mmCIF file of C-alpha atoms in Angstrom:
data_model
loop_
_atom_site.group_PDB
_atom_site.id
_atom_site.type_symbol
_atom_site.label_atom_id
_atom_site.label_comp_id
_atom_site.label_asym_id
_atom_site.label_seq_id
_atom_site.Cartn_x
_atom_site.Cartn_y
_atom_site.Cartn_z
ATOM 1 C CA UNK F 59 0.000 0.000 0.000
ATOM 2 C CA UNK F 60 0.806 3.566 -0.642
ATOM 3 C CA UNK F 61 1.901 6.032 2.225
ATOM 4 C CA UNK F 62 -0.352 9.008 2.226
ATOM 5 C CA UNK F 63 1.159 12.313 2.800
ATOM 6 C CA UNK F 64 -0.660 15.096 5.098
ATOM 7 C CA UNK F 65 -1.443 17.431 2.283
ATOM 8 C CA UNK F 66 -3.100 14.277 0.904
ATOM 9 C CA UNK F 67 -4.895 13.287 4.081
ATOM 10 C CA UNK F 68 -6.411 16.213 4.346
ATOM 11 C CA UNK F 69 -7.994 16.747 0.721
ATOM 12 C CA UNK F 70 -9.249 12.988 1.318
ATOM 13 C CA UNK F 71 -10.786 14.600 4.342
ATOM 14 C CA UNK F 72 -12.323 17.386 2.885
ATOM 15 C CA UNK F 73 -13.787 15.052 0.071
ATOM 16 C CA UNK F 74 -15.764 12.765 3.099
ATOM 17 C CA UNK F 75 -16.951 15.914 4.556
ATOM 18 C CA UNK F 76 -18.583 17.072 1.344
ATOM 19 C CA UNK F 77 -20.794 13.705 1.225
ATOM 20 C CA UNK F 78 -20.995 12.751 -2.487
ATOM 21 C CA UNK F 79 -20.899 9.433 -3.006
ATOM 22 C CA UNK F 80 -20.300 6.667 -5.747
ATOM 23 C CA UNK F 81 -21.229 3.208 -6.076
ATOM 24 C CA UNK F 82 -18.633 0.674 -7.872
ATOM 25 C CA UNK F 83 -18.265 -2.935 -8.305
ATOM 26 C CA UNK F 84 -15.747 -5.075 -6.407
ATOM 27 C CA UNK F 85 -14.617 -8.260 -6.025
ATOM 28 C CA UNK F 86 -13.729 -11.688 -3.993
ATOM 29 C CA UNK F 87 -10.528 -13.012 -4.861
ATOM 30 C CA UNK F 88 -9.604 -16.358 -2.948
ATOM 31 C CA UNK F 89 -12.393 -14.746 -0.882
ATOM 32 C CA UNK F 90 -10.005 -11.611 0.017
ATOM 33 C CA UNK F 91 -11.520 -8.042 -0.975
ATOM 34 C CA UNK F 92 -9.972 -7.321 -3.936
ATOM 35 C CA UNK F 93 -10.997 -3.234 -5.496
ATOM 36 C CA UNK F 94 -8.380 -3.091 -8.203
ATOM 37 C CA UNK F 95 -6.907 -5.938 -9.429
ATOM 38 C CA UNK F 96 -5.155 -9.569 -9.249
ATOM 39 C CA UNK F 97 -2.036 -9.934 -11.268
ATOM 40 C CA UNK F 98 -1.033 -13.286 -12.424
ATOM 41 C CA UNK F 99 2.943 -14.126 -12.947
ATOM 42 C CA UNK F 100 5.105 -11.703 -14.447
ATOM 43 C CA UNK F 101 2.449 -8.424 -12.786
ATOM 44 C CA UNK F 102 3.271 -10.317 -9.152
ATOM 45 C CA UNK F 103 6.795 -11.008 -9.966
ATOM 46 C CA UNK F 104 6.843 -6.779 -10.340
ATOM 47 C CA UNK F 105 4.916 -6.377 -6.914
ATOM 48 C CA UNK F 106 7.292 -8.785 -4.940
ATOM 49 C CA UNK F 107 10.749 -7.263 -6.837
ATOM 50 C CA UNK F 108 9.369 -3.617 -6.050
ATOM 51 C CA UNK F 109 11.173 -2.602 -2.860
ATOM 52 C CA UNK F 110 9.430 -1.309 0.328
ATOM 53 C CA UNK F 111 11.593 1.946 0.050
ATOM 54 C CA UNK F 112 10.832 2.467 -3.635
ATOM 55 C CA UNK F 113 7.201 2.590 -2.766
ATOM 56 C CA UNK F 114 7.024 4.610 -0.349
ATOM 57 C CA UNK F 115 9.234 7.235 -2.404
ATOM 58 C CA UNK F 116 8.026 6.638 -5.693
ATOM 59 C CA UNK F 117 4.554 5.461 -5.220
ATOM 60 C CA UNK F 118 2.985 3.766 -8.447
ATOM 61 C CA UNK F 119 6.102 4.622 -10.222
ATOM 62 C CA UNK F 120 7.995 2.074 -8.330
ATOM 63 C CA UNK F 121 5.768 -0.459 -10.091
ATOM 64 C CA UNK F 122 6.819 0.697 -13.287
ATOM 65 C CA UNK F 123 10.576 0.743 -13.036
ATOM 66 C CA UNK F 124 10.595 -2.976 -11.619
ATOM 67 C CA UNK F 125 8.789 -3.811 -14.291
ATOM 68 C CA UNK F 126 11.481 -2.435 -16.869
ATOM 69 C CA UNK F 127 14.434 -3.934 -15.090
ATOM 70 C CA UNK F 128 12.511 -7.409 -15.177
ATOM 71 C CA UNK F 129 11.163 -7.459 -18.435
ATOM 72 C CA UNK F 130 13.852 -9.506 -19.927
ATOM 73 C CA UNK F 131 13.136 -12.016 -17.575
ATOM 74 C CA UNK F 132 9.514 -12.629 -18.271
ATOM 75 C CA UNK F 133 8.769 -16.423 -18.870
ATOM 76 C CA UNK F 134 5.570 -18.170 -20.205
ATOM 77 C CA UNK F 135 3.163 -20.382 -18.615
ATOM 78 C CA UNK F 136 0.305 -22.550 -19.004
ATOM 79 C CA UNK F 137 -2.844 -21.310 -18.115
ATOM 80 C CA UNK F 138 -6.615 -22.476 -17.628
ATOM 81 C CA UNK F 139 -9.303 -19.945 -17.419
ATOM 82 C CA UNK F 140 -12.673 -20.883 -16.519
ATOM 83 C CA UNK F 141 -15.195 -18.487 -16.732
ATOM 84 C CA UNK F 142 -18.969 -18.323 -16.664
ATOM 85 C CA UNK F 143 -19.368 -19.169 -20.255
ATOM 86 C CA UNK F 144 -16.391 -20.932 -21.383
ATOM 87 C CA UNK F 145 -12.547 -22.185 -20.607
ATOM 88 C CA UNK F 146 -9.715 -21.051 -22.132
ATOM 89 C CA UNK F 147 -6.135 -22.599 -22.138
ATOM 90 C CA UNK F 148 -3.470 -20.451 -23.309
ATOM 91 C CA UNK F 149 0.047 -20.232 -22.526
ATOM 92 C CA UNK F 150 0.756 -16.790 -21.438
ATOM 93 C CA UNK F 151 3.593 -14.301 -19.729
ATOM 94 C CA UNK F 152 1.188 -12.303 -17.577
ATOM 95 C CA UNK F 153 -2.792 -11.936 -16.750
ATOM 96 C CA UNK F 154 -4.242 -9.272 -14.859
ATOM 97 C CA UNK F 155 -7.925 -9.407 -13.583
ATOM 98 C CA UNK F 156 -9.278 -6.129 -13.192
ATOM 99 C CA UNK F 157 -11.978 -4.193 -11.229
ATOM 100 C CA UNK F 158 -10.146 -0.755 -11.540
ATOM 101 C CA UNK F 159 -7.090 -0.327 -12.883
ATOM 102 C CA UNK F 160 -4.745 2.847 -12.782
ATOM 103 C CA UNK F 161 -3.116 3.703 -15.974
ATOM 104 C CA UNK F 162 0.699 2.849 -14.626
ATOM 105 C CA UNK F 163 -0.998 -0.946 -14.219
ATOM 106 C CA UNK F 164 0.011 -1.532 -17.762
ATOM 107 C CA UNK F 165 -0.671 -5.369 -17.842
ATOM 108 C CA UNK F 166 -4.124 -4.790 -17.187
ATOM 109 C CA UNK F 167 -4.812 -2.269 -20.135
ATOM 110 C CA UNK F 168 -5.696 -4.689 -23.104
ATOM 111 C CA UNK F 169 -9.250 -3.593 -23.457
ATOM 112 C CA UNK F 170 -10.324 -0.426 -24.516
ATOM 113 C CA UNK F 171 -11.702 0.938 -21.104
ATOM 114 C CA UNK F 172 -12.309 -0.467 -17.713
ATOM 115 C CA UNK F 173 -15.394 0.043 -16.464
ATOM 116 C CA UNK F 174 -15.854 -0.122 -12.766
ATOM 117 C CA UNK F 175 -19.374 -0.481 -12.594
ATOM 118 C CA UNK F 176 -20.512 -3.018 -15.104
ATOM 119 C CA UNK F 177 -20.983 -5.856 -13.015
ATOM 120 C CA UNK F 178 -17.808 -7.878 -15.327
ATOM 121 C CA UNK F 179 -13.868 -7.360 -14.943
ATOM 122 C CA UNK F 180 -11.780 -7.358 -17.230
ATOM 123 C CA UNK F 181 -9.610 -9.866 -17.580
ATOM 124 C CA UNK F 182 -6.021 -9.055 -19.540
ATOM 125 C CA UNK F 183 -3.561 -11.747 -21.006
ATOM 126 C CA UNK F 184 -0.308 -10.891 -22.357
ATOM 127 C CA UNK F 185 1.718 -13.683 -24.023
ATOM 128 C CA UNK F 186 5.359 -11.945 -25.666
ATOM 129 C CA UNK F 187 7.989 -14.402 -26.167
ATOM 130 C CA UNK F 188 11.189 -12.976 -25.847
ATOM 131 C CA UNK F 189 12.865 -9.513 -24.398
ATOM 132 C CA UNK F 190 11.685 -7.636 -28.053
ATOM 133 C CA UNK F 191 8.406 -9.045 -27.791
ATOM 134 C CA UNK F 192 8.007 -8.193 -24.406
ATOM 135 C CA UNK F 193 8.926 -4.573 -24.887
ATOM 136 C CA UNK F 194 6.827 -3.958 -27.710
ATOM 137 C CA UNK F 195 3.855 -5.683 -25.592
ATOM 138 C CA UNK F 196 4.269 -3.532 -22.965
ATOM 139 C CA UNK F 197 4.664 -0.538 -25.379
ATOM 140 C CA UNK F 198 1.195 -1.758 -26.847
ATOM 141 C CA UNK F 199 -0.549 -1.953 -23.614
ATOM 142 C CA UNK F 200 1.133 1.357 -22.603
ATOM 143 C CA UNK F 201 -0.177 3.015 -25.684
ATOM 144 C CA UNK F 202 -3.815 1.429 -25.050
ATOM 145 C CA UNK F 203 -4.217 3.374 -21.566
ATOM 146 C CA UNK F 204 -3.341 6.583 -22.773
ATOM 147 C CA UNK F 205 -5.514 6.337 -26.081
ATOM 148 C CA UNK F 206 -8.094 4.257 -24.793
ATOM 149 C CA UNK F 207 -8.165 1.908 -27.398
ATOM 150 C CA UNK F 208 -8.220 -1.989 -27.668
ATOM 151 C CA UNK F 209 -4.799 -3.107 -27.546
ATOM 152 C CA UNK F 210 -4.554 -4.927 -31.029
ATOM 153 C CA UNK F 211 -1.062 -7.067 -31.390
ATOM 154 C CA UNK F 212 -1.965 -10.946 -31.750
ATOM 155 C CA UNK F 213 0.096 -11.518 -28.106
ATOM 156 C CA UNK F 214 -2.052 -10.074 -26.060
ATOM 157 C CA UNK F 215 -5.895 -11.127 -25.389
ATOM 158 C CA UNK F 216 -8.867 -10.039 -23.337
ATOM 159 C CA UNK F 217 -12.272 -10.960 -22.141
ATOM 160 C CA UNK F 218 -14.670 -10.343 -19.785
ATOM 161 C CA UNK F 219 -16.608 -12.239 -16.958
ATOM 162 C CA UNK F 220 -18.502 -12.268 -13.686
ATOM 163 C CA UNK F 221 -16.211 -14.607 -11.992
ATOM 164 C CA UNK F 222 -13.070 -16.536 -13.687
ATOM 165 C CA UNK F 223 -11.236 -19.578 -11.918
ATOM 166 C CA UNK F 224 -7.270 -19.560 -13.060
ATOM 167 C CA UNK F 225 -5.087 -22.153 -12.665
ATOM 168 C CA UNK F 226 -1.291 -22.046 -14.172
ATOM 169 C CA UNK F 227 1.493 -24.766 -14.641
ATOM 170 C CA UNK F 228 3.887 -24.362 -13.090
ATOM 171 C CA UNK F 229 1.972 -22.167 -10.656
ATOM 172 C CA UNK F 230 2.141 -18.473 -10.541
ATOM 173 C CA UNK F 231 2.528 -16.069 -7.907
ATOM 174 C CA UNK F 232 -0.416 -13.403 -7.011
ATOM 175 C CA UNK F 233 -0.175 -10.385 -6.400
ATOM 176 C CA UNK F 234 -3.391 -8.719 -5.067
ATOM 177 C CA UNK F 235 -3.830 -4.889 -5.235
ATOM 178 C CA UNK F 236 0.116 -4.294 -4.501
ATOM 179 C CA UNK F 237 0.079 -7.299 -2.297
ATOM 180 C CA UNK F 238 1.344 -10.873 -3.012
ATOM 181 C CA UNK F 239 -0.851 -13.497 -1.244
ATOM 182 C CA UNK F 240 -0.220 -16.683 -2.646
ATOM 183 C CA UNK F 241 0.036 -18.826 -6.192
ATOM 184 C CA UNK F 242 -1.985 -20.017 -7.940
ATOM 185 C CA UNK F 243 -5.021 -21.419 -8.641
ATOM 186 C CA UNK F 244 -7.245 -18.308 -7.486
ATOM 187 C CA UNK F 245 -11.122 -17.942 -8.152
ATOM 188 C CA UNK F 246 -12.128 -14.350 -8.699
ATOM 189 C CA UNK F 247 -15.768 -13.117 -8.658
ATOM 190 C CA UNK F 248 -17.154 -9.537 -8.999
ATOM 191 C CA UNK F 249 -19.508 -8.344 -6.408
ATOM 192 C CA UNK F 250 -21.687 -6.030 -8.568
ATOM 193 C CA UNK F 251 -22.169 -2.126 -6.875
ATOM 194 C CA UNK F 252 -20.511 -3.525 -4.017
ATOM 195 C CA UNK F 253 -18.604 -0.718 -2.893
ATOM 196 C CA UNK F 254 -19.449 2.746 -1.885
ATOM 197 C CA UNK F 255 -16.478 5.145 -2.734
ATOM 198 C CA UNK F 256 -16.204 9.181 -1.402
ATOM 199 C CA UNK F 257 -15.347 11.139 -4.201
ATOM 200 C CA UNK F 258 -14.639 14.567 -5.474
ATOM 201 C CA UNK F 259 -17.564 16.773 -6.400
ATOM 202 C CA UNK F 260 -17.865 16.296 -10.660
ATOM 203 C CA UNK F 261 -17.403 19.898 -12.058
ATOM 204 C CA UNK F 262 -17.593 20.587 -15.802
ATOM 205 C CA UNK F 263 -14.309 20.588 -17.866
ATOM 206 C CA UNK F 264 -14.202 24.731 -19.074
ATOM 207 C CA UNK F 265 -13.764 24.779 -22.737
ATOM 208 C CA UNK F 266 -11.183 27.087 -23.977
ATOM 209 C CA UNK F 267 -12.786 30.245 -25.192
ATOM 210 C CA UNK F 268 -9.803 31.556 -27.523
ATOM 211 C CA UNK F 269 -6.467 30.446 -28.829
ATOM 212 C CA UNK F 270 -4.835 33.263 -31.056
ATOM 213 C CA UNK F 271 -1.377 32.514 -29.899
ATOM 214 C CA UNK F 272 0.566 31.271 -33.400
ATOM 215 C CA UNK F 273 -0.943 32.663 -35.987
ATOM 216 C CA UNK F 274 1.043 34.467 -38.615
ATOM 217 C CA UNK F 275 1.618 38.174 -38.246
ATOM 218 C CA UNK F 276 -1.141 38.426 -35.212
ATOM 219 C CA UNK F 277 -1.680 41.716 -33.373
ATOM 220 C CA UNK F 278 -4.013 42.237 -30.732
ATOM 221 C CA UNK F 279 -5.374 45.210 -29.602
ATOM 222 C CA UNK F 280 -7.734 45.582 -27.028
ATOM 223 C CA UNK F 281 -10.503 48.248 -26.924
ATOM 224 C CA UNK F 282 -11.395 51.036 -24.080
ATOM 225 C CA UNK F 283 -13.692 49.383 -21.584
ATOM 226 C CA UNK F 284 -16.404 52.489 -22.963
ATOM 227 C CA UNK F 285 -16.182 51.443 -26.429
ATOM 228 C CA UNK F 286 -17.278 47.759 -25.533
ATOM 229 C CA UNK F 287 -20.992 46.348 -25.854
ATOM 230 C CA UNK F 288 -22.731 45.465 -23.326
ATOM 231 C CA UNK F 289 -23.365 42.300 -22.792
ATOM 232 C CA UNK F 290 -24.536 41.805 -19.156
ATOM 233 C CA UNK F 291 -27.993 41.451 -20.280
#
């Protein structure tokens, strides 16, 4: 978990005073509350490598640079997902289950958008073989949470589901929002508008009014206040 700084701690506060509320979906996974998400072999393996230290001084960025120095070391597995509607075996580097994901959670970005209140979570499974594969997976994924887009190389997969069993060979570690707890097999199953969140007051985005800056040969002059319309009424 994240350390939370006083300037922080105090907005939080501010936020619970003002009452507005949100309802979200969560989830049960090995029956542990699970809010974000559960990452499956090489998203644990960059949990566990990510120092105490680094996380408290880095936050979510500490994720992010294990990953990096570990990426040459991603290995495949075998996996079996069972979900509501089907099973899938695949052999894969990495899959994320997720409720919520932030956008620095790269391995769980292969669908276009997460949506935290659906009633489904999104399930993410990244399969690169190889250090170049791996980078240009992770590029992909990276690209897919800033455009919000589907992630489209043939590596990486996604689906969704209301609960998903996962078993892996060998087994995998899991890591459990920013916690490892275990290998696998997990079971996973979303507990539709399960959560009640505190959250800032929503407050339209203002739409810029005028951009002159750039043009060619632009002069701007601006009139006496007198010489203006009015406009007040």
């Amino acid at each position: 978990s994240m350390p939370v700084r006083p300037r922080r701690l105090q907005s939080q506060c501010q936020i619970i005073e003002r009452g507005h509320t949100r309802v979200i979906d969560a989830a049960y996974c090995n029956q542990r509350p699970m809010v974000l998400l559960a990452g499956i072999g090489f998203e644990a393996d960059v949990v566990e490598q990510a120092s105490r230290e680094a996380k408290n001084r880095l936050g979510m960025l500490a994720y992010v640079l294990s990953g990096i120095r570990q990426l040459r070391d991603m290995e495949q597995f075998e996996a079996t997902l069972e979900t509501d509607s089907q099973v899938v075996s695949v052999s894969a580097s990495a899959i994320t289950v997720a409720n919520l994901a932030p956008a620095t959670s790269i391995l769980a970005q292969g669908p276009a958008k997460i949506v935290e209140d659906d009633g489904l979570m999104d399930i993410t499974i990244a399969a690169p073989s190889g250090f170049a594969s791996a980078v240009a997976a992770s590029y992909e994924l990276f690209k897919s949470a800033l455009s919000g887009s589907a992630a489209e190389r043939e590596d990486i997969g996604f689906l969704q589901a209301k609960s998903v069993k996962i078993s892996a060979e060998p087994p995998q570690k899991v890591a459990l929002d920013g916690e490892i707890i275990g290998t696998t097999p997990v079971e996973i199953t979303c507990v539709p508008q399960g959560l009640t969140l505190f959250v800032p007051t929503e407050a339209a985005e203002p739409l810029e009014a005028e951009k002159l800056t750039g043009l060619p040969k632009l002069k701007i002059k601006d009139k006496p206040v007198d010489d203006r319309p009015d406009t007040s009424n």
